[in-house]
């Protein structure tokens, strides 16, 4: 599948923003974060900027962005519509949360923060399900895809939270969360890659053409000599050896370096910790861009059976 | 509404039956489809850079050619590919706007080009590559089963058929109601053992493909020797005597 930059950026940026919103709403009431409202407001601002930038980028992907509001109508059947609805609704508690922090209403802030956290989790789950529900793409129609979106969103949100917390002088808690979630992320990605490498194809050139009763089916003449929308959108190919190098790069940047830096931060504290955690957040986001790019580039669509055989 | 309609019992299931035995891969159906649909319900059907290198455009019907099998059993098969108007198609249910829909009355899968936002998700959800984006209008397009011909009372009745069906010089394409077991197309499917494509994906395609017929036994039959084949004069004499 073609890794459209607008979608790769959207899922990474909004994913991190929702992750940050989730942890902020959830951990603030239990006292794991700096209590000053300014801290929460800063986190909220970062989260909303990332979420909004991501959603705006996803609108650029549309052929008719001015009609995007129509996408809120089919939540009964469509995960994309559900995502749109959840994303829109989540803005309400998130903004109320911000107002309550500003106006000094701690009770309301806690409630709105928790609702925003729930909205963030639902939105990311819907994003994951858009991909996981597509049967023609076996690498996406996979039980680890939607949980992966949620875990990586939680992880990148935590990396951002740790960086902002370090500004407020709180290091230990968030940094240790980076390590735990990062290890979970590594395990999930390794398991996912291992499973998609051994994937049985959902269909074959024989079943796609109904000609299997004659024997093996090979494409002879293509239907057109130039490319087309199908080949550009779904026939994207990434050389196997690049894929394995990129997997290593994704693991190192997204998880390896941030985990090391988080451990370093807990040992050193102070200004060094702040610098280390800022770098960890940047590295995590950069690594996740690579991971998301691979998620597309490594996915194959059944339509390629017609063009390339199986 | 992108939830699938529950068809009334006995509702029509319009679709195509394509005979892979007689299709000669002439591209007539694809060209005729492009011609009709460039000005019909889905118009315009763009071509990008039509007169220079890299010419490409939106087509609803693409004719592939395959080699199937090996050696004496192997053969070339021409294979037209278009929307199969599936009974349970995810291209409809994934649509966030309701632009992609399946008609309850005849099962035709259509797109409302006035509400489509061009997100492309339905093309990802179609296993068969039957949807192509109009990148100039920013909306998705696909085969309409010539909905603007088959019910069109301004054209002679004999022409109320999809353009591809009328164009086919070998009559390899048949249009009709596959929901009615007694229709000509349903009987054809039953007689010839029509096949669905990728049934394992569970989309339940309505269109059906008739398999290429098996060749008669290719082993050569040995003829009785003629006089000319018998070189030995003694044997030739005996053959003549015994053949009397
Ligand atoms: S062939 Fe593709 S576009 Fe046509 S109904 Fe089936 S899934 Fe939808
Ligand atoms: S491209 Fe149009 S028809 Fe297809 S899913 Fe998106 S809005 Fe629906």
XYZ file of C-alpha atoms in Angstrom, chain A:
310
model
C 0.000 0.000 0.000
C 1.173 3.514 -0.814
C 2.395 5.296 2.342
C 0.739 8.671 1.695
C 2.743 11.234 3.720
C -0.416 12.978 4.939
C -1.742 9.749 6.466
C 1.616 8.676 7.918
C 1.939 12.081 9.565
C -1.692 12.071 10.718
C -1.622 8.747 12.520
C 1.739 9.506 14.148
C 1.007 13.080 15.251
C -2.604 12.588 16.291
C -1.701 9.253 17.879
C 0.898 10.950 20.071
C -1.481 13.832 20.851
C -4.273 11.474 21.911
C -1.793 9.440 23.950
C -0.686 12.572 25.774
C -4.302 13.632 26.370
C -5.082 10.141 27.664
C -2.269 10.059 30.219
C -2.857 13.650 31.273
C -6.536 13.040 32.010
C -5.833 9.753 33.735
C -2.667 10.392 35.761
C -3.337 13.930 36.933
C -6.169 13.010 39.321
C -4.073 10.259 40.942
C -1.275 12.734 41.687
C 1.419 11.240 39.471
C 1.982 14.513 37.624
C 3.008 18.019 38.697
C -0.115 19.536 40.263
C 0.275 23.116 38.989
C -2.428 23.988 36.428
C 0.217 25.549 34.163
C 1.762 22.100 33.655
C -1.532 20.503 32.655
C -2.357 23.439 30.396
C 0.970 23.110 28.619
C 0.451 19.368 28.101
C -3.083 19.974 26.877
C -1.891 22.611 24.416
C 0.781 20.264 23.020
C -1.780 17.464 22.726
C -4.380 19.597 20.970
C -1.847 21.083 18.552
C -0.641 17.611 17.554
C -4.174 16.221 17.269
C -5.386 19.150 15.209
C -2.341 19.198 12.935
C -2.797 15.477 12.311
C -6.500 15.777 11.569
C -5.853 18.720 9.247
C -3.259 16.661 7.410
C -5.723 13.794 7.038
C -8.194 16.222 5.452
C -5.562 17.067 2.848
C -5.690 13.435 1.815
C -9.325 13.837 0.702
C -10.383 14.585 -2.853
C -13.100 16.957 -1.557
C -12.056 18.217 1.923
C -14.882 20.783 1.982
C -17.358 17.891 2.255
C -15.536 16.282 5.196
C -18.461 16.941 7.565
C -20.422 14.300 5.675
C -18.036 11.695 7.067
C -19.725 12.041 10.485
C -22.923 10.407 9.233
C -22.234 6.682 8.777
C -21.009 5.659 12.240
C -23.348 2.679 12.185
C -21.199 0.811 9.682
C -17.970 2.707 9.043
C -14.936 2.839 11.335
C -13.703 5.923 9.493
C -16.959 7.667 10.315
C -16.712 6.484 13.944
C -13.203 7.887 14.120
C -14.461 11.238 12.856
C -17.296 11.289 15.388
C -15.031 10.252 18.285
C -12.380 12.808 17.296
C -14.956 15.601 17.111
C -16.640 14.695 20.409
C -13.297 14.445 22.227
C -12.678 18.135 21.604
C -15.579 19.012 23.938
C -14.243 17.544 27.219
C -10.701 18.500 26.201
C -11.652 22.161 25.864
C -13.779 22.076 29.030
C -10.762 20.526 30.781
C -8.602 23.455 29.638
C -11.196 26.008 30.715
C -11.590 24.385 34.145
C -7.827 24.403 34.678
C -7.679 28.035 33.664
C -10.628 29.052 35.828
C -9.430 27.035 38.837
C -12.219 24.429 39.002
C -10.365 21.276 40.080
C -13.452 19.056 40.322
C -14.623 19.868 36.825
C -11.059 19.593 35.529
C -10.753 16.047 36.856
C -14.071 14.977 35.367
C -13.474 16.597 31.976
C -9.920 15.242 31.919
C -11.164 11.691 32.470
C -13.799 12.088 29.740
C -11.174 13.462 27.367
C -8.939 10.486 28.177
C -11.779 8.109 27.329
C -12.467 9.992 24.092
C -8.808 9.801 23.135
C -8.694 6.033 23.702
C -11.875 5.467 21.668
C -10.614 7.635 18.801
C -7.314 5.759 18.510
C -9.101 2.421 18.674
C -11.329 3.534 15.769
C -8.239 4.555 13.780
C -6.759 1.117 14.308
C -10.010 -0.582 13.332
C -10.169 1.307 10.008
C -7.105 -0.688 9.001
C -7.892 -3.874 10.882
C -11.283 -4.216 9.203
C -9.911 -4.356 5.634
C -9.960 -7.992 4.540
C -8.152 -7.547 1.197
C -5.010 -6.438 3.076
C -3.852 -9.359 5.258
C -1.076 -7.388 6.996
C -3.740 -5.013 8.328
C -6.608 -7.437 8.806
C -4.702 -8.818 11.753
C -5.517 -9.051 15.478
C -2.387 -7.083 16.512
C -3.102 -4.029 14.343
C -5.719 -2.155 16.406
C -4.016 -2.953 19.766
C -0.771 -1.800 18.135
C -2.235 1.587 17.280
C -3.447 1.981 20.871
C -0.177 0.870 22.468
C 2.016 3.030 20.226
C -0.240 6.011 20.806
C -0.005 5.475 24.574
C 3.758 5.067 24.317
C 4.407 8.186 22.232
C 1.997 10.168 24.428
C 3.969 9.039 27.477
C 7.236 10.108 25.835
C 5.768 13.590 25.330
C 4.371 13.659 28.869
C 7.767 12.740 30.305
C 9.431 15.568 28.386
C 6.926 18.138 29.643
C 7.024 16.707 33.195
C 10.789 17.087 33.235
C 10.220 20.798 32.676
C 8.241 20.801 35.940
C 11.002 18.839 37.676
C 9.144 15.484 37.770
C 11.253 12.764 36.134
C 11.130 9.330 37.753
C 7.505 8.249 37.213
C 6.987 9.161 33.543
C 10.494 8.000 32.613
C 9.902 4.559 34.074
C 6.607 4.395 32.177
C 8.555 5.055 28.958
C 10.683 2.016 29.686
C 7.692 -0.259 30.406
C 5.577 0.874 27.462
C 8.642 0.907 25.190
C 9.457 -2.715 26.010
C 5.818 -3.633 25.371
C 6.068 -1.798 22.048
C 9.194 -3.726 21.021
C 7.557 -7.045 21.890
C 4.402 -6.133 19.974
C 6.251 -5.000 16.852
C 8.535 -8.048 16.837
C 5.552 -10.360 17.257
C 3.638 -8.504 14.534
C 6.517 -8.598 12.038
C 7.157 -12.218 12.800
C 3.500 -13.044 12.179
C 3.125 -11.084 8.936
C 6.317 -12.662 7.561
C 4.725 -16.092 7.927
C 1.301 -14.984 6.763
C -0.708 -17.332 4.599
C -2.074 -15.364 1.607
C -5.810 -14.588 1.863
C -6.288 -15.380 -1.802
C -4.226 -16.570 -4.765
C -3.987 -15.678 -8.444
C -5.837 -18.967 -8.996
C -8.806 -18.051 -6.789
C -8.782 -14.445 -8.030
C -9.255 -15.597 -11.626
C -11.217 -18.833 -10.955
C -8.725 -20.554 -13.294
C -7.012 -22.716 -10.668
C -8.705 -25.844 -12.033
C -6.429 -25.597 -15.098
C -3.240 -25.137 -13.116
C -0.912 -22.391 -11.957
C -1.992 -18.937 -13.188
C 0.582 -16.422 -14.514
C -0.098 -12.936 -15.883
C 0.671 -12.797 -19.602
C -0.444 -9.420 -20.977
C -1.287 -6.502 -18.693
C -4.576 -4.674 -19.325
C -2.776 -1.346 -19.726
C 0.792 -0.380 -20.488
C 0.959 2.702 -18.256
C 0.302 2.772 -14.531
C -3.091 3.550 -12.971
C -4.698 4.504 -9.671
C -4.815 0.902 -8.486
C -1.118 0.295 -9.064
C -0.062 3.599 -7.526
C -2.305 3.237 -4.492
C -2.134 -0.509 -3.858
C 0.773 -1.819 -5.867
C 3.438 -0.020 -3.817
C 6.491 -2.224 -3.437
C 9.355 -1.858 -1.048
C 12.407 -4.026 -1.535
C 12.669 -6.710 1.092
C 16.166 -5.730 2.175
C 15.118 -2.117 2.747
C 12.202 -3.335 4.797
C 14.436 -5.232 7.194
C 16.859 -2.298 7.526
C 13.933 0.036 8.131
C 12.496 -2.282 10.755
C 15.772 -2.062 12.670
C 15.829 1.706 12.282
C 12.231 1.943 13.517
C 12.999 -0.211 16.565
C 16.151 1.729 17.430
C 14.656 5.189 17.016
C 11.172 4.526 18.328
C 12.079 2.386 21.313
C 15.806 1.690 21.786
C 17.116 5.209 22.088
C 14.172 6.580 24.111
C 14.436 3.714 26.610
C 18.175 4.336 27.097
C 17.624 8.067 27.439
C 14.792 7.526 29.925
C 17.038 5.309 32.050
C 19.767 7.930 31.847
C 17.306 10.643 32.893
C 16.215 8.746 36.010
C 19.875 8.363 37.050
C 21.014 11.921 36.390
C 18.046 14.218 37.024
C 18.061 17.990 36.592
C 18.871 19.708 33.315
C 20.442 16.618 31.793
C 17.245 14.671 32.452
C 15.204 17.356 30.716
C 17.479 17.296 27.662
C 17.488 13.489 27.604
C 13.687 13.241 27.803
C 13.159 15.878 25.116
C 15.482 13.960 22.844
C 13.704 10.703 23.781
C 10.337 12.167 22.722
C 11.720 13.393 19.397
C 13.385 10.068 18.722
C 10.196 8.167 19.563
C 8.112 10.286 17.201
C 10.715 9.999 14.422
C 10.909 6.230 14.877
C 7.140 5.920 14.826
C 7.000 7.817 11.524
C 9.270 5.117 10.090
C 7.159 2.395 11.712
C 3.955 3.855 10.277
C 5.545 4.212 6.833
C 6.491 0.519 6.968
C 2.994 -0.389 8.113
C 1.814 0.866 4.717
C 4.775 -0.113 2.581
C 4.758 -3.718 3.777
C 1.015 -4.170 3.343
C -0.140 -5.983 0.211
C -3.548 -5.807 -1.443
C -5.334 -8.655 -3.246
C -5.700 -6.513 -6.394
C -1.979 -7.043 -7.056
C -2.792 -10.726 -7.667
C -4.434 -9.643 -10.923
C -1.408 -7.645 -12.017
C 1.497 -9.675 -10.679
C 0.113 -13.121 -9.986
C 0.542 -14.833 -6.624
